Tab-separated table of C-alpha atoms in Angstrom:
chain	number	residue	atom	x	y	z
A	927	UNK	CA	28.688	-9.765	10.705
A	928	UNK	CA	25.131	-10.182	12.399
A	929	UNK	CA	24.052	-6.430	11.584
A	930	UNK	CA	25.495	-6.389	8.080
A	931	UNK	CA	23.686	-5.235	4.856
A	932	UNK	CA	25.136	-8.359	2.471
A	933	UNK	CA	28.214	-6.395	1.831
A	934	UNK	CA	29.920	-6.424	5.156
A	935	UNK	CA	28.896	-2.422	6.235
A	936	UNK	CA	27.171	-2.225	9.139
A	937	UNK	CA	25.343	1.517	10.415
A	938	UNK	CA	24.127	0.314	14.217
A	939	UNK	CA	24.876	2.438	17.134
A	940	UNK	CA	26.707	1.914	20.471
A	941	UNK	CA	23.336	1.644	22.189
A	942	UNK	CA	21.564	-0.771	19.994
A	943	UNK	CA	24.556	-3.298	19.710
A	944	UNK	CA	24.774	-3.056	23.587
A	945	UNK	CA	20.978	-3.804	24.153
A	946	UNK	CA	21.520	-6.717	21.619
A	947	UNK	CA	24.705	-8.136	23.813
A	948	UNK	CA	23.692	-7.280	26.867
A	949	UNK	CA	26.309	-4.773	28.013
A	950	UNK	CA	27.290	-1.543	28.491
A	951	UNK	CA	28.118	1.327	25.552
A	952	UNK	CA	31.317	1.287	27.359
A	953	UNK	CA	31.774	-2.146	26.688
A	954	UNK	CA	30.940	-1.781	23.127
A	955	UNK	CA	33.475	0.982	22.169
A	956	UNK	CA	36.545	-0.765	24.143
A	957	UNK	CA	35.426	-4.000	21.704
A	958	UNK	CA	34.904	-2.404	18.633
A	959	UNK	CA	38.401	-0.334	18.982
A	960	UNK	CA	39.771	-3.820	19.712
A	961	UNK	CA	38.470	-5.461	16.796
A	962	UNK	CA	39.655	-2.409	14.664
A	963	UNK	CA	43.391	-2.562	16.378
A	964	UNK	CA	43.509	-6.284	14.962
A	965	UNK	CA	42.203	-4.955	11.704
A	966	UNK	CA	39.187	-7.140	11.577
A	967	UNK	CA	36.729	-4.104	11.068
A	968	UNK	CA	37.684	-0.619	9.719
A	969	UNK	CA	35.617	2.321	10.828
A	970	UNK	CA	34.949	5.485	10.094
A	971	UNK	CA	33.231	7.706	11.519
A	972	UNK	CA	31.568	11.602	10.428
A	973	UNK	CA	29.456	14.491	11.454
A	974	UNK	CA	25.760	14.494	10.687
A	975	UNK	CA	22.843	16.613	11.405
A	976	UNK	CA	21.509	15.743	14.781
A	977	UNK	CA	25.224	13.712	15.859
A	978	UNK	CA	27.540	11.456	14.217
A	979	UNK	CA	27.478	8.378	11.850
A	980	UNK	CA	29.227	5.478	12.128
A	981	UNK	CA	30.242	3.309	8.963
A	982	UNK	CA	31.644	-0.033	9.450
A	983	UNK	CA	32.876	-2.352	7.362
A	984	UNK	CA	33.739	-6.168	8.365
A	985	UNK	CA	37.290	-7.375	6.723
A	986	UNK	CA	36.032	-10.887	5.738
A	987	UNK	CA	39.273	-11.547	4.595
A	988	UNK	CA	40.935	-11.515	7.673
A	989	UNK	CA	37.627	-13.747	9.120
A	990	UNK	CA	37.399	-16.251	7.527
């Protein structure tokens, strides 16, 4: 929810959230697919020029 625009999407990479937390990118993914399985975030994910784009949204719903 930290790295959200107001509306609950967040664009942050693997890198930058593990800098912030202070762990690996592995670390990140395995967490991130968690949170996903228990369908607190959805995510989706396409091809860009230069790599790929992450989109994810937070399901405040299922939060709060």
């Amino acid at each position: 929810m930290e790295f959200n625009n107001n509306t609950g999407d967040c664009f942050i990479s693997d890198k930058a959230l593990a800098e912030n937390f202070g762990v690996s990118e592995s670390t990140i993914k395995r967490e991130i697919k968690k949170l996903e399985e228990m369908g607190l975030i959805e995510r989706d994910t396409k091809a860009v020029k230069g790599g790929k784009e992450r989109h994810m949204k937070a399901n405040s719903a299922k939060i709060e």
